[in-house]
PDB file of C-alpha atoms in Angstrom:
ATOM      1  CA  UNK A   1      17.895  27.439 -11.800  1.00  0.00           C
ATOM      2  CA  UNK A   2      16.461  24.050 -10.923  1.00  0.00           C
ATOM      3  CA  UNK A   3      15.726  21.613 -13.557  1.00  0.00           C
ATOM      4  CA  UNK A   4      13.422  18.725 -12.669  1.00  0.00           C
ATOM      5  CA  UNK A   5      14.391  15.658 -14.749  1.00  0.00           C
ATOM      6  CA  UNK A   6      11.873  13.372 -16.396  1.00  0.00           C
ATOM      7  CA  UNK A   7      12.073  10.142 -14.743  1.00  0.00           C
ATOM      8  CA  UNK A   8      10.570   6.992 -16.114  1.00  0.00           C
ATOM      9  CA  UNK A   9      10.013   3.519 -14.501  1.00  0.00           C
ATOM     10  CA  UNK A  10      13.093   2.080 -16.054  1.00  0.00           C
ATOM     11  CA  UNK A  11      15.647   4.501 -14.821  1.00  0.00           C
ATOM     12  CA  UNK A  12      18.997   2.999 -13.876  1.00  0.00           C
ATOM     13  CA  UNK A  13      20.503   3.893 -10.496  1.00  0.00           C
ATOM     14  CA  UNK A  14      23.916   5.675  -9.634  1.00  0.00           C
ATOM     15  CA  UNK A  15      26.278   3.939  -7.281  1.00  0.00           C
ATOM     16  CA  UNK A  16      27.174   5.851  -4.077  1.00  0.00           C
ATOM     17  CA  UNK A  17      29.302   5.030  -0.872  1.00  0.00           C
ATOM     18  CA  UNK A  18      28.530   5.540   2.687  1.00  0.00           C
ATOM     19  CA  UNK A  19      30.393   4.457   5.772  1.00  0.00           C
ATOM     20  CA  UNK A  20      28.219   2.856   8.446  1.00  0.00           C
ATOM     21  CA  UNK A  21      29.818   1.664  11.648  1.00  0.00           C
ATOM     22  CA  UNK A  22      33.009   1.891  10.085  1.00  0.00           C
ATOM     23  CA  UNK A  23      32.219  -0.307   7.062  1.00  0.00           C
ATOM     24  CA  UNK A  24      32.059   1.051   3.525  1.00  0.00           C
ATOM     25  CA  UNK A  25      28.656   0.114   1.989  1.00  0.00           C
ATOM     26  CA  UNK A  26      27.714   0.680  -1.621  1.00  0.00           C
ATOM     27  CA  UNK A  27      24.090   1.828  -2.792  1.00  0.00           C
ATOM     28  CA  UNK A  28      22.626   1.930  -6.189  1.00  0.00           C
ATOM     29  CA  UNK A  29      19.988   4.595  -6.023  1.00  0.00           C
ATOM     30  CA  UNK A  30      17.519   5.615  -8.509  1.00  0.00           C
ATOM     31  CA  UNK A  31      16.133   9.104  -8.896  1.00  0.00           C
ATOM     32  CA  UNK A  32      12.995  10.080  -7.260  1.00  0.00           C
ATOM     33  CA  UNK A  33      10.222  12.709  -8.096  1.00  0.00           C
ATOM     34  CA  UNK A  34       6.477  13.065  -7.580  1.00  0.00           C
ATOM     35  CA  UNK A  35       5.902  11.273 -10.831  1.00  0.00           C
ATOM     36  CA  UNK A  36       7.486   8.081  -9.363  1.00  0.00           C
ATOM     37  CA  UNK A  37       5.549   8.286  -6.218  1.00  0.00           C
ATOM     38  CA  UNK A  38       2.159   8.728  -8.257  1.00  0.00           C
ATOM     39  CA  UNK A  39       2.984   5.581 -10.308  1.00  0.00           C
ATOM     40  CA  UNK A  40       3.751   3.390  -7.296  1.00  0.00           C
ATOM     41  CA  UNK A  41       0.617   4.472  -5.545  1.00  0.00           C
ATOM     42  CA  UNK A  42      -1.419   3.628  -8.569  1.00  0.00           C
ATOM     43  CA  UNK A  43      -0.248   0.124  -8.517  1.00  0.00           C
ATOM     44  CA  UNK A  44      -1.872  -0.262  -5.020  1.00  0.00           C
ATOM     45  CA  UNK A  45      -5.137   1.744  -5.211  1.00  0.00           C
ATOM     46  CA  UNK A  46      -7.016  -1.664  -5.321  1.00  0.00           C
ATOM     47  CA  UNK A  47      -6.046  -2.563  -1.630  1.00  0.00           C
ATOM     48  CA  UNK A  48      -8.961  -1.479   0.509  1.00  0.00           C
ATOM     49  CA  UNK A  49      -7.275  -1.160   3.920  1.00  0.00           C
ATOM     50  CA  UNK A  50      -5.444   2.099   4.212  1.00  0.00           C
ATOM     51  CA  UNK A  51      -2.737   0.681   6.492  1.00  0.00           C
ATOM     52  CA  UNK A  52      -1.998  -2.318   4.308  1.00  0.00           C
ATOM     53  CA  UNK A  53      -2.166  -0.105   1.282  1.00  0.00           C
ATOM     54  CA  UNK A  54       0.356   2.477   2.681  1.00  0.00           C
ATOM     55  CA  UNK A  55       2.708  -0.412   3.812  1.00  0.00           C
ATOM     56  CA  UNK A  56       2.782  -1.975   0.379  1.00  0.00           C
ATOM     57  CA  UNK A  57       3.363   1.432  -1.216  1.00  0.00           C
ATOM     58  CA  UNK A  58       6.197   2.230   1.196  1.00  0.00           C
ATOM     59  CA  UNK A  59       7.768  -1.238   0.458  1.00  0.00           C
ATOM     60  CA  UNK A  60       7.519  -0.729  -3.259  1.00  0.00           C
ATOM     61  CA  UNK A  61       8.916   2.677  -2.885  1.00  0.00           C
ATOM     62  CA  UNK A  62      11.951   1.397  -1.066  1.00  0.00           C
ATOM     63  CA  UNK A  63      12.395  -1.368  -3.463  1.00  0.00           C
ATOM     64  CA  UNK A  64      12.356   1.070  -6.366  1.00  0.00           C
ATOM     65  CA  UNK A  65      14.570   3.781  -4.820  1.00  0.00           C
ATOM     66  CA  UNK A  66      17.261   1.223  -3.652  1.00  0.00           C
ATOM     67  CA  UNK A  67      17.987  -0.620  -6.862  1.00  0.00           C
ATOM     68  CA  UNK A  68      20.938  -2.551  -5.520  1.00  0.00           C
ATOM     69  CA  UNK A  69      23.369  -2.610  -2.621  1.00  0.00           C
ATOM     70  CA  UNK A  70      26.734  -4.093  -1.568  1.00  0.00           C
ATOM     71  CA  UNK A  71      28.805  -4.450   1.800  1.00  0.00           C
ATOM     72  CA  UNK A  72      26.293  -5.873   4.163  1.00  0.00           C
ATOM     73  CA  UNK A  73      25.542  -9.415   5.210  1.00  0.00           C
ATOM     74  CA  UNK A  74      25.117 -11.848   8.027  1.00  0.00           C
ATOM     75  CA  UNK A  75      28.705 -12.881   7.745  1.00  0.00           C
ATOM     76  CA  UNK A  76      31.722 -11.996   5.450  1.00  0.00           C
ATOM     77  CA  UNK A  77      30.836 -15.036   3.174  1.00  0.00           C
ATOM     78  CA  UNK A  78      27.085 -14.490   3.299  1.00  0.00           C
ATOM     79  CA  UNK A  79      26.152 -11.157   1.854  1.00  0.00           C
ATOM     80  CA  UNK A  80      22.543 -10.048   1.611  1.00  0.00           C
ATOM     81  CA  UNK A  81      20.893 -10.432  -1.689  1.00  0.00           C
ATOM     82  CA  UNK A  82      19.039  -7.244  -2.918  1.00  0.00           C
ATOM     83  CA  UNK A  83      15.498  -8.417  -2.055  1.00  0.00           C
ATOM     84  CA  UNK A  84      12.788  -6.293  -1.015  1.00  0.00           C
ATOM     85  CA  UNK A  85      13.069  -7.644   2.538  1.00  0.00           C
ATOM     86  CA  UNK A  86      16.925  -6.946   2.769  1.00  0.00           C
ATOM     87  CA  UNK A  87      16.370  -3.552   1.280  1.00  0.00           C
ATOM     88  CA  UNK A  88      14.009  -2.766   4.059  1.00  0.00           C
ATOM     89  CA  UNK A  89      16.458  -4.173   6.545  1.00  0.00           C
ATOM     90  CA  UNK A  90      19.074  -2.204   5.358  1.00  0.00           C
ATOM     91  CA  UNK A  91      17.228   1.088   5.030  1.00  0.00           C
ATOM     92  CA  UNK A  92      16.148   0.551   8.655  1.00  0.00           C
ATOM     93  CA  UNK A  93      19.625  -0.132  10.033  1.00  0.00           C
ATOM     94  CA  UNK A  94      20.509   1.616  13.151  1.00  0.00           C
ATOM     95  CA  UNK A  95      23.367   4.120  12.837  1.00  0.00           C
ATOM     96  CA  UNK A  96      25.680   5.726  15.492  1.00  0.00           C
ATOM     97  CA  UNK A  97      24.142   8.568  17.344  1.00  0.00           C
ATOM     98  CA  UNK A  98      24.449  11.698  15.462  1.00  0.00           C
ATOM     99  CA  UNK A  99      24.813  10.249  12.063  1.00  0.00           C
ATOM    100  CA  UNK A 100      22.024  10.535   9.348  1.00  0.00           C
ATOM    101  CA  UNK A 101      19.824   7.436   9.115  1.00  0.00           C
ATOM    102  CA  UNK A 102      20.486   5.235   6.093  1.00  0.00           C
ATOM    103  CA  UNK A 103      16.902   5.760   4.745  1.00  0.00           C
ATOM    104  CA  UNK A 104      17.284   9.502   4.993  1.00  0.00           C
ATOM    105  CA  UNK A 105      20.621   9.508   3.278  1.00  0.00           C
ATOM    106  CA  UNK A 106      19.251   7.227   0.436  1.00  0.00           C
ATOM    107  CA  UNK A 107      16.267   9.595  -0.044  1.00  0.00           C
ATOM    108  CA  UNK A 108      18.529  12.586  -0.203  1.00  0.00           C
ATOM    109  CA  UNK A 109      20.682  10.922  -2.911  1.00  0.00           C
ATOM    110  CA  UNK A 110      17.537   9.987  -4.874  1.00  0.00           C
ATOM    111  CA  UNK A 111      16.202  13.590  -4.630  1.00  0.00           C
ATOM    112  CA  UNK A 112      19.597  14.906  -5.790  1.00  0.00           C
ATOM    113  CA  UNK A 113      19.481  12.568  -8.834  1.00  0.00           C
ATOM    114  CA  UNK A 114      16.146  14.050  -9.893  1.00  0.00           C
ATOM    115  CA  UNK A 115      17.253  17.725  -9.897  1.00  0.00           C
ATOM    116  CA  UNK A 116      19.917  19.487 -11.865  1.00  0.00           C
ATOM    117  CA  UNK A 117      20.962  22.942 -10.355  1.00  0.00           C
ATOM    118  CA  UNK A 118      22.334  25.132 -13.194  1.00  0.00           C
ATOM    119  CA  UNK A 119      24.033  28.440 -12.285  1.00  0.00           C
ATOM    120  CA  UNK A 120      23.247  31.034 -14.846  1.00  0.00           C
ATOM    121  CA  UNK A 121      25.844  33.617 -15.561  1.00  0.00           C
ATOM    122  CA  UNK A 122      24.813  37.073 -14.642  1.00  0.00           C
ATOM    123  CA  UNK A 123      25.774  39.588 -17.242  1.00  0.00           C
ATOM    124  CA  UNK A 124      26.961  42.874 -16.088  1.00  0.00           C
ATOM    125  CA  UNK A 125      26.735  45.475 -18.801  1.00  0.00           C
TER     126      UNK A 125
END
């Protein structure tokens, strides 16, 4: 049975690790469901231009889903701060051929956090 969790705007993320280019990165990811997307879209309905509105929605969505991250920067002593711009940079990072892109991996984790799968026992009489 699939159980879709109730998700509010204040959900705290869960930490995950992923190897990217041989480096261990950590991602604090929030759960995602349709309600989250609806609430984000509502915030930008005042923007008239469709392209501008969709870009603002996508940036806000990425900012929400990726709460925090660790392990990436411009130099070992210059880690990136978890700003909206840096989250976008990280989610757009190139990965080796054949590996799942970072953005798709993060979305998969966010979807998993929003759904519980419960196996029901089948009673054989």
